[in-house]
Each structure stands twice: as C-alpha cells, then as structure tokens.
PDB file of C-alpha atoms and ligand atoms in Angstrom:
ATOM      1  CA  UNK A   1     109.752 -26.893  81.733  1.00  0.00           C
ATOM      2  CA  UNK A   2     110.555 -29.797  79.479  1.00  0.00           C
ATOM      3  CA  UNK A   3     108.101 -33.029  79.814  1.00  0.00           C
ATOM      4  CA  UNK A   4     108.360 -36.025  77.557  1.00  0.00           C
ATOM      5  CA  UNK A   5     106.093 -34.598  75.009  1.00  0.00           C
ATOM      6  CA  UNK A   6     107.994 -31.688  74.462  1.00  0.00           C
ATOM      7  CA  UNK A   7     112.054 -33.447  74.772  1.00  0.00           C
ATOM      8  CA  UNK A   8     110.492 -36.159  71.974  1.00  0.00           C
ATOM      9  CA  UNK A   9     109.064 -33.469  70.076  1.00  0.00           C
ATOM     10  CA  UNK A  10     112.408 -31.171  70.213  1.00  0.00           C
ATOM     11  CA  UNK A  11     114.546 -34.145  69.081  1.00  0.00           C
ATOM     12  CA  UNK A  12     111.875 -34.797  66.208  1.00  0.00           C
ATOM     13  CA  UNK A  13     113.113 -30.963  65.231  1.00  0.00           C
ATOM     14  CA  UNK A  14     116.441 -31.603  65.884  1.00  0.00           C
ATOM     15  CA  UNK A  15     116.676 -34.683  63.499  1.00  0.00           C
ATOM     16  CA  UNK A  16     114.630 -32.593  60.759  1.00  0.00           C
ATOM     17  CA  UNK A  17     117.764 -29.603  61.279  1.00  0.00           C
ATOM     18  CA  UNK A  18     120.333 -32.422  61.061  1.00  0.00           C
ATOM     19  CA  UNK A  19     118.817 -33.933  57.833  1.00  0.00           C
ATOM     20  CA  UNK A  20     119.096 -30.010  56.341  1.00  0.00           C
ATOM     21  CA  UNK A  21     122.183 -29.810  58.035  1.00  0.00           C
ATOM     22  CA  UNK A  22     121.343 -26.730  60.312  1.00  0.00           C
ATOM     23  CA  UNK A  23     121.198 -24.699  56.956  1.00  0.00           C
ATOM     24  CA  UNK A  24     118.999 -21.677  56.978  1.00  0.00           C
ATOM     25  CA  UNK A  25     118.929 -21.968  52.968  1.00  0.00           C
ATOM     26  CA  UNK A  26     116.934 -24.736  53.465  1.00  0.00           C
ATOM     27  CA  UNK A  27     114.690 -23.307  55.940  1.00  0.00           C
ATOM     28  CA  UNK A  28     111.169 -23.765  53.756  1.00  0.00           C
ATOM     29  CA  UNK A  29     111.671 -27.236  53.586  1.00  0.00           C
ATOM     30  CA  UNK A  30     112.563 -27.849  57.058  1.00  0.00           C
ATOM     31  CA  UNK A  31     109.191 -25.969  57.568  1.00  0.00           C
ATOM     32  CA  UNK A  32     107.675 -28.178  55.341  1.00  0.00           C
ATOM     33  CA  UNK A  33     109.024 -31.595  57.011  1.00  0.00           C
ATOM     34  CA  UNK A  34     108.440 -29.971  60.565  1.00  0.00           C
ATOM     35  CA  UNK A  35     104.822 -29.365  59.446  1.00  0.00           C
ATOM     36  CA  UNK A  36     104.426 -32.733  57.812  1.00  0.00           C
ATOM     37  CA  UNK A  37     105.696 -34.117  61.191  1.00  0.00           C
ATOM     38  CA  UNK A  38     103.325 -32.406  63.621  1.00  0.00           C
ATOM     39  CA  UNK A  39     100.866 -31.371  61.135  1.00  0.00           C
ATOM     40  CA  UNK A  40     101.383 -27.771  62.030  1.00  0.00           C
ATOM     41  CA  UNK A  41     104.226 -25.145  63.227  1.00  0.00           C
ATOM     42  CA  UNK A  42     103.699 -24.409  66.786  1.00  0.00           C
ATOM     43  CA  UNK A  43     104.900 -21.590  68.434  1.00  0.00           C
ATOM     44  CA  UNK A  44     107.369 -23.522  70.604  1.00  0.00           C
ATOM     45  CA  UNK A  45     108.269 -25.531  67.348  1.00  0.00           C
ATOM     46  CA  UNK A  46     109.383 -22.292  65.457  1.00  0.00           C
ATOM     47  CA  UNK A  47     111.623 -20.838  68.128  1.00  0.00           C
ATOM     48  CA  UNK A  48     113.104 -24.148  68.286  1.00  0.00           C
ATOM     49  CA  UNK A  49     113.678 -24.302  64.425  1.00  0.00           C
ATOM     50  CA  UNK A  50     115.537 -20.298  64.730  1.00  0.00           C
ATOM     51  CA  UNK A  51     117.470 -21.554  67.998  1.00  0.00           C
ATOM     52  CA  UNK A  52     118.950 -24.415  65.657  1.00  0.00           C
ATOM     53  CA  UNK A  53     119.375 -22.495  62.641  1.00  0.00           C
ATOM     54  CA  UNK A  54     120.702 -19.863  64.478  1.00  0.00           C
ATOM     55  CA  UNK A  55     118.066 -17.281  62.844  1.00  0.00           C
ATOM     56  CA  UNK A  56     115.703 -14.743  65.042  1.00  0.00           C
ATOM     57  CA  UNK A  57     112.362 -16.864  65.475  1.00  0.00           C
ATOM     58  CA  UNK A  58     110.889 -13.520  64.160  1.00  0.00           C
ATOM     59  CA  UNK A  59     112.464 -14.157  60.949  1.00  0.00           C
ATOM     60  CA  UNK A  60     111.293 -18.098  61.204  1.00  0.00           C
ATOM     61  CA  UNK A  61     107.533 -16.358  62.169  1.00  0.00           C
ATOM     62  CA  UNK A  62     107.559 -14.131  59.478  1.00  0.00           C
ATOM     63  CA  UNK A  63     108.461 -16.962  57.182  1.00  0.00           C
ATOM     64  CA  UNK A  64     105.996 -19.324  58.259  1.00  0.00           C
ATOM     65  CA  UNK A  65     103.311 -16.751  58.026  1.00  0.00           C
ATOM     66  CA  UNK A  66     103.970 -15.467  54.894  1.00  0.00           C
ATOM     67  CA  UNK A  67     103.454 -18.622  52.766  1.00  0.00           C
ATOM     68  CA  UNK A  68      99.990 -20.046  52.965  1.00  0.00           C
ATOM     69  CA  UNK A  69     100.762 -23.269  52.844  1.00  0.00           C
ATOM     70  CA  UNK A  70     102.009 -23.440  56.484  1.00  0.00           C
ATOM     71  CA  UNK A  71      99.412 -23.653  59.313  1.00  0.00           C
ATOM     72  CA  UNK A  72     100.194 -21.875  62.885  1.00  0.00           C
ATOM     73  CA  UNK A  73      97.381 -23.967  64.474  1.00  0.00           C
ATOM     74  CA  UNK A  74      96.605 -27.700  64.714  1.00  0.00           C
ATOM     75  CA  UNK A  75      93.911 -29.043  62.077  1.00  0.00           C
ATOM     76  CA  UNK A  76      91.115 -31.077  63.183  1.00  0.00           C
ATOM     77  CA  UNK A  77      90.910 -34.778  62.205  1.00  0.00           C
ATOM     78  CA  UNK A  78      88.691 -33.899  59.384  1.00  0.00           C
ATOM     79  CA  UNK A  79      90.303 -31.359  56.969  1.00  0.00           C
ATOM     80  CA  UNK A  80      88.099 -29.917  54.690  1.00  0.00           C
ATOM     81  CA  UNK A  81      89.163 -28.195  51.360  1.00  0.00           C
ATOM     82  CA  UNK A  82      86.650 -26.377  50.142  1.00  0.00           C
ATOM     83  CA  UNK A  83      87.707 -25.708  46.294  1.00  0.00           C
ATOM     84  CA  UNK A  84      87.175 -21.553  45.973  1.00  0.00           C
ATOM     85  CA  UNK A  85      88.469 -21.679  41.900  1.00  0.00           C
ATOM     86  CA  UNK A  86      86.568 -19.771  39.409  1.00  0.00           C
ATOM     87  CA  UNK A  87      84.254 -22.757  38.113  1.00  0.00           C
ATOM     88  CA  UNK A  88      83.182 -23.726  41.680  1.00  0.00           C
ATOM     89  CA  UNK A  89      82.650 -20.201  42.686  1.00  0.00           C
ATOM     90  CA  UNK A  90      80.577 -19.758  39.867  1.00  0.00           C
ATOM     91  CA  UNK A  91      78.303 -22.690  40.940  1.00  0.00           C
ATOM     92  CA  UNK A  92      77.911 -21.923  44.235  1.00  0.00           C
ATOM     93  CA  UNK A  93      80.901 -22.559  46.619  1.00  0.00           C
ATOM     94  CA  UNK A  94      80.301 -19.319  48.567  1.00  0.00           C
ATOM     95  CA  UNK A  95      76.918 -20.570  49.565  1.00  0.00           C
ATOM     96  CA  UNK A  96      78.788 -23.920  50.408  1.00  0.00           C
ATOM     97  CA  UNK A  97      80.901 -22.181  52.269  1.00  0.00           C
ATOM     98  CA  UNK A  98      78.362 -20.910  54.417  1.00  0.00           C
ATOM     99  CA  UNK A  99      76.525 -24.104  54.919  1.00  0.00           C
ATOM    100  CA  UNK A 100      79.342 -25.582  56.326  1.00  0.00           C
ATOM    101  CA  UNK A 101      80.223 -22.673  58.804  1.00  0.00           C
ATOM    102  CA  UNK A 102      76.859 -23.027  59.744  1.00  0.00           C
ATOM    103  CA  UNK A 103      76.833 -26.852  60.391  1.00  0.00           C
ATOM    104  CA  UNK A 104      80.324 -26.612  61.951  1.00  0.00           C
ATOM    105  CA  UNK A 105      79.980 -22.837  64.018  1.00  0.00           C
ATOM    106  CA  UNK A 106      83.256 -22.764  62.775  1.00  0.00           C
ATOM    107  CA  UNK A 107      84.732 -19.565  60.019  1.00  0.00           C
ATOM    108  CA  UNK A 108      87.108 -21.011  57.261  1.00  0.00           C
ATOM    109  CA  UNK A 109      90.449 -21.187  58.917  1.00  0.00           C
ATOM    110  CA  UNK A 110      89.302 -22.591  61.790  1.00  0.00           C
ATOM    111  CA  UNK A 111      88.546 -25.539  64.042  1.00  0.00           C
ATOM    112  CA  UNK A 112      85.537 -26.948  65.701  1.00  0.00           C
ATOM    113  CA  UNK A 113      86.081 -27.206  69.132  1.00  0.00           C
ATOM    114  CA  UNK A 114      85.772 -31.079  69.335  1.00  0.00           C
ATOM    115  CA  UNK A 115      88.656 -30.817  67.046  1.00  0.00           C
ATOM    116  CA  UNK A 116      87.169 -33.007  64.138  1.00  0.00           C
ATOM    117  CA  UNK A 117      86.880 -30.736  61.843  1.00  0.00           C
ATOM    118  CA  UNK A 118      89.184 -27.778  59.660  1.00  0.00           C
ATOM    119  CA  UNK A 119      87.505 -25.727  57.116  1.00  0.00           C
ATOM    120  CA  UNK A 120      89.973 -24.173  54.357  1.00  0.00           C
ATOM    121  CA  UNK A 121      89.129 -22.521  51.504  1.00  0.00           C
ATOM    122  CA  UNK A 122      91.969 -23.698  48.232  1.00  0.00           C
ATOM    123  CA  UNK A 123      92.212 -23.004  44.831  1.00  0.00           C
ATOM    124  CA  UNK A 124      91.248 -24.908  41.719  1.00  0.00           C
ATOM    125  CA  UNK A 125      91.273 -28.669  43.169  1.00  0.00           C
ATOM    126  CA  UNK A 126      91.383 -30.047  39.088  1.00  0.00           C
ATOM    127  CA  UNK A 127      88.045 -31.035  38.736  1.00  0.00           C
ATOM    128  CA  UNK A 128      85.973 -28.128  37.271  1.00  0.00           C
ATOM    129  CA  UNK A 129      83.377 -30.446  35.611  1.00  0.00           C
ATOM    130  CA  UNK A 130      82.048 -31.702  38.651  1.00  0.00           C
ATOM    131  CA  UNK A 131      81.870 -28.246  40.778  1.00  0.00           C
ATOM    132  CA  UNK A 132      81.292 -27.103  43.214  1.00  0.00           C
ATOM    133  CA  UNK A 133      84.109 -29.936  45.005  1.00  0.00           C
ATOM    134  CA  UNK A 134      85.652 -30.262  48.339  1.00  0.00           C
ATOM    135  CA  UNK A 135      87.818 -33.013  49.515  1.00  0.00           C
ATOM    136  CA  UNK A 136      88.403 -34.277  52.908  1.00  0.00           C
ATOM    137  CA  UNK A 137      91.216 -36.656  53.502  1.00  0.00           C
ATOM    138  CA  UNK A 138      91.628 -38.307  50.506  1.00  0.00           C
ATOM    139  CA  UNK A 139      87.786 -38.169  49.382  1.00  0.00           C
ATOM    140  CA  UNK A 140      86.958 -35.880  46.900  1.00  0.00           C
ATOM    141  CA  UNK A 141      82.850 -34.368  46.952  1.00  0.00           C
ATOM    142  CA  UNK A 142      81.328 -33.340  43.862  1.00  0.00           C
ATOM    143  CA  UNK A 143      78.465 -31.264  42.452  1.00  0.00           C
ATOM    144  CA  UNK A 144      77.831 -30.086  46.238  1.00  0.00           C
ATOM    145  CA  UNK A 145      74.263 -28.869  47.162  1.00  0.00           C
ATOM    146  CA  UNK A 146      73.788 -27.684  50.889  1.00  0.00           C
ATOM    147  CA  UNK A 147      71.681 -30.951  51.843  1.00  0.00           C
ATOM    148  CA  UNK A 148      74.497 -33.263  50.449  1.00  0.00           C
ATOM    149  CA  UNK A 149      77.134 -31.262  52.253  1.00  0.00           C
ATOM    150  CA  UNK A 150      74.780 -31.470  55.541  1.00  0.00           C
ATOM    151  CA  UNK A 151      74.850 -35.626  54.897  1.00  0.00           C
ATOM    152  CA  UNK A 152      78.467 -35.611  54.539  1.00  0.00           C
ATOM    153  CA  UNK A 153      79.227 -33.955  57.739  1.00  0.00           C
ATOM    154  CA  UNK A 154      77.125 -35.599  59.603  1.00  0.00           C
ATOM    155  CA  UNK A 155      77.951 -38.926  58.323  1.00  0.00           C
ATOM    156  CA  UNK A 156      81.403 -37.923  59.467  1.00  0.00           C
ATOM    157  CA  UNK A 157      80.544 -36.862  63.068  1.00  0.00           C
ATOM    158  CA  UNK A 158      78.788 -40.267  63.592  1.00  0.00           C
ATOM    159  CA  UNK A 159      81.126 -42.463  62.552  1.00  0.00           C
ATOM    160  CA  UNK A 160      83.338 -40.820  65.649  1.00  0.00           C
ATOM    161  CA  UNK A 161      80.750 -41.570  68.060  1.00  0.00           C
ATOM    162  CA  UNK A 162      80.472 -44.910  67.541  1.00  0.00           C
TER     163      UNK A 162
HETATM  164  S1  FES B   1      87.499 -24.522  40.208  1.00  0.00           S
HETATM  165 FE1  FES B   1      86.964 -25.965  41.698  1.00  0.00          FE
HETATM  166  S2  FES B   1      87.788 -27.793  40.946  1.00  0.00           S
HETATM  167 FE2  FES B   1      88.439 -26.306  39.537  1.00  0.00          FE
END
C-alpha cells in the first residue's frame, strides 16, 4: 500500500541513509535528520530506517525511545516548552503546568486534538531570572502567572481562526 505521500516520504529516508551512507554508527543522527525532516519518527518511518540500515526496527524503536529528545508522535503547530529547572519550579511552574493542561485538556506530552498545540515539560531554558519561562516557537514567556499564560494561549488560538 504505497500512495504518493508515503513513496515521497520513503525517498526523503532514503536520501537521509545515503547522506550517512547506510551506516548504523551513525544511526542517532540519521534519527535526528529524519526527525528534523518530518518533525517526528513515525512508526512506518523507523522500520524504514532498520530496513535500510539493515538493523531489527526493534533495535531502531528501542533507540528512538530511549533518548528523550526524539518524539514518536507528531507535535502540534504550537510547541510549548514549559521550562521544569529548579528556579522555575521553585516559582511556580507546576502550577503553570496545570493551567495549561487545563486550558488545553491536554497532559504534558501530548496534543490537543485540533493539533495546534504540544505541551512538553524541558529543563533549564537559560533564563532563571525571569522564571517561571516557556517558549513557543521561537518566543520565549517570562515571569508566567496563570492569567498571562491564559492570554497567551488564547491569543494563539485566535490568530488561527482568523
Ligand atoms: S530554571 Fe527555568 S529558565 Fe532556568
């Protein structure tokens, strides 16, 4: 069962392999460019990767799940970071947390079903001063409160409706 999508996106893998030259060394980084590519590692994309490398997609699997900087599932449009270090803990980033899995009905990890937006918790995003911080896209939030992170969202959402 092979429609357009899926030949385009299996010689998108194949040119990644080719680039690493098929090399199961270098099987992180083809994970990484894969990724970078679809902006996650589907299922279908990971037995393709151990097909080419010649590798049990179990071992590709077990790879991909063990590092947590590889997602199994698509991110929505919106990714949010939600900085979990120690200063932003300390000021409130668990209650942050909340507000936004409120807002969203979503649990960190996941996706809201209109597929806008991805909550995910990170470490220390390098600006303690100004915690509690998220960034989504390339915007970084600071000195969060659960009425500014309420604005923020909802700014978001309405800027897709119109
Ligand atoms: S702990 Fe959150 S930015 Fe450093």
């Amino acid at each position: 069962m092979c429609d357009e999508k899926t030949l385009k996106a299996q010689e998108q893998i194949r040119e990644i392999l080719e680039k690493y030259q098929y090399n199961p060394e270098n099987l992180i980084s083809i994970l990484q460019e894969v990724q970078g590519r679809f902006g996650y590692l589907s299922r279908e994309n990971l037995v393709w990767i151990g097909r080419g490398l010649n590798i049990s997609p179990a071992k590709v699997f077990g790879v991909a799940t063990f590092y947590t900087q590889f997602r199994l599932n698509p991110i929505g449009k919106h990714l949010i970071l939600l900085c979990q270090g120690t200063a932003c803990h300390v000021n409130g980033s668990e209650k942050i947390q909340k507000v936004i899995e409120e807002e969203l009905h979503i649990h960190e990890g996941e996706t809201t079903k209109d597929g806008l937006f991805t909550l995910n918790n990170v470490a220390c995003l390098g600006c303690c001063s100004l915690s509690p911080v998220m960034m989504i896209g390339e915007e970084t939030y600071s000195s969060l409160t659960a009425d500014k992170v309420k604005k923020i969202l909802k700014n978001l959402a309405e800027g897709e409706g119109s």
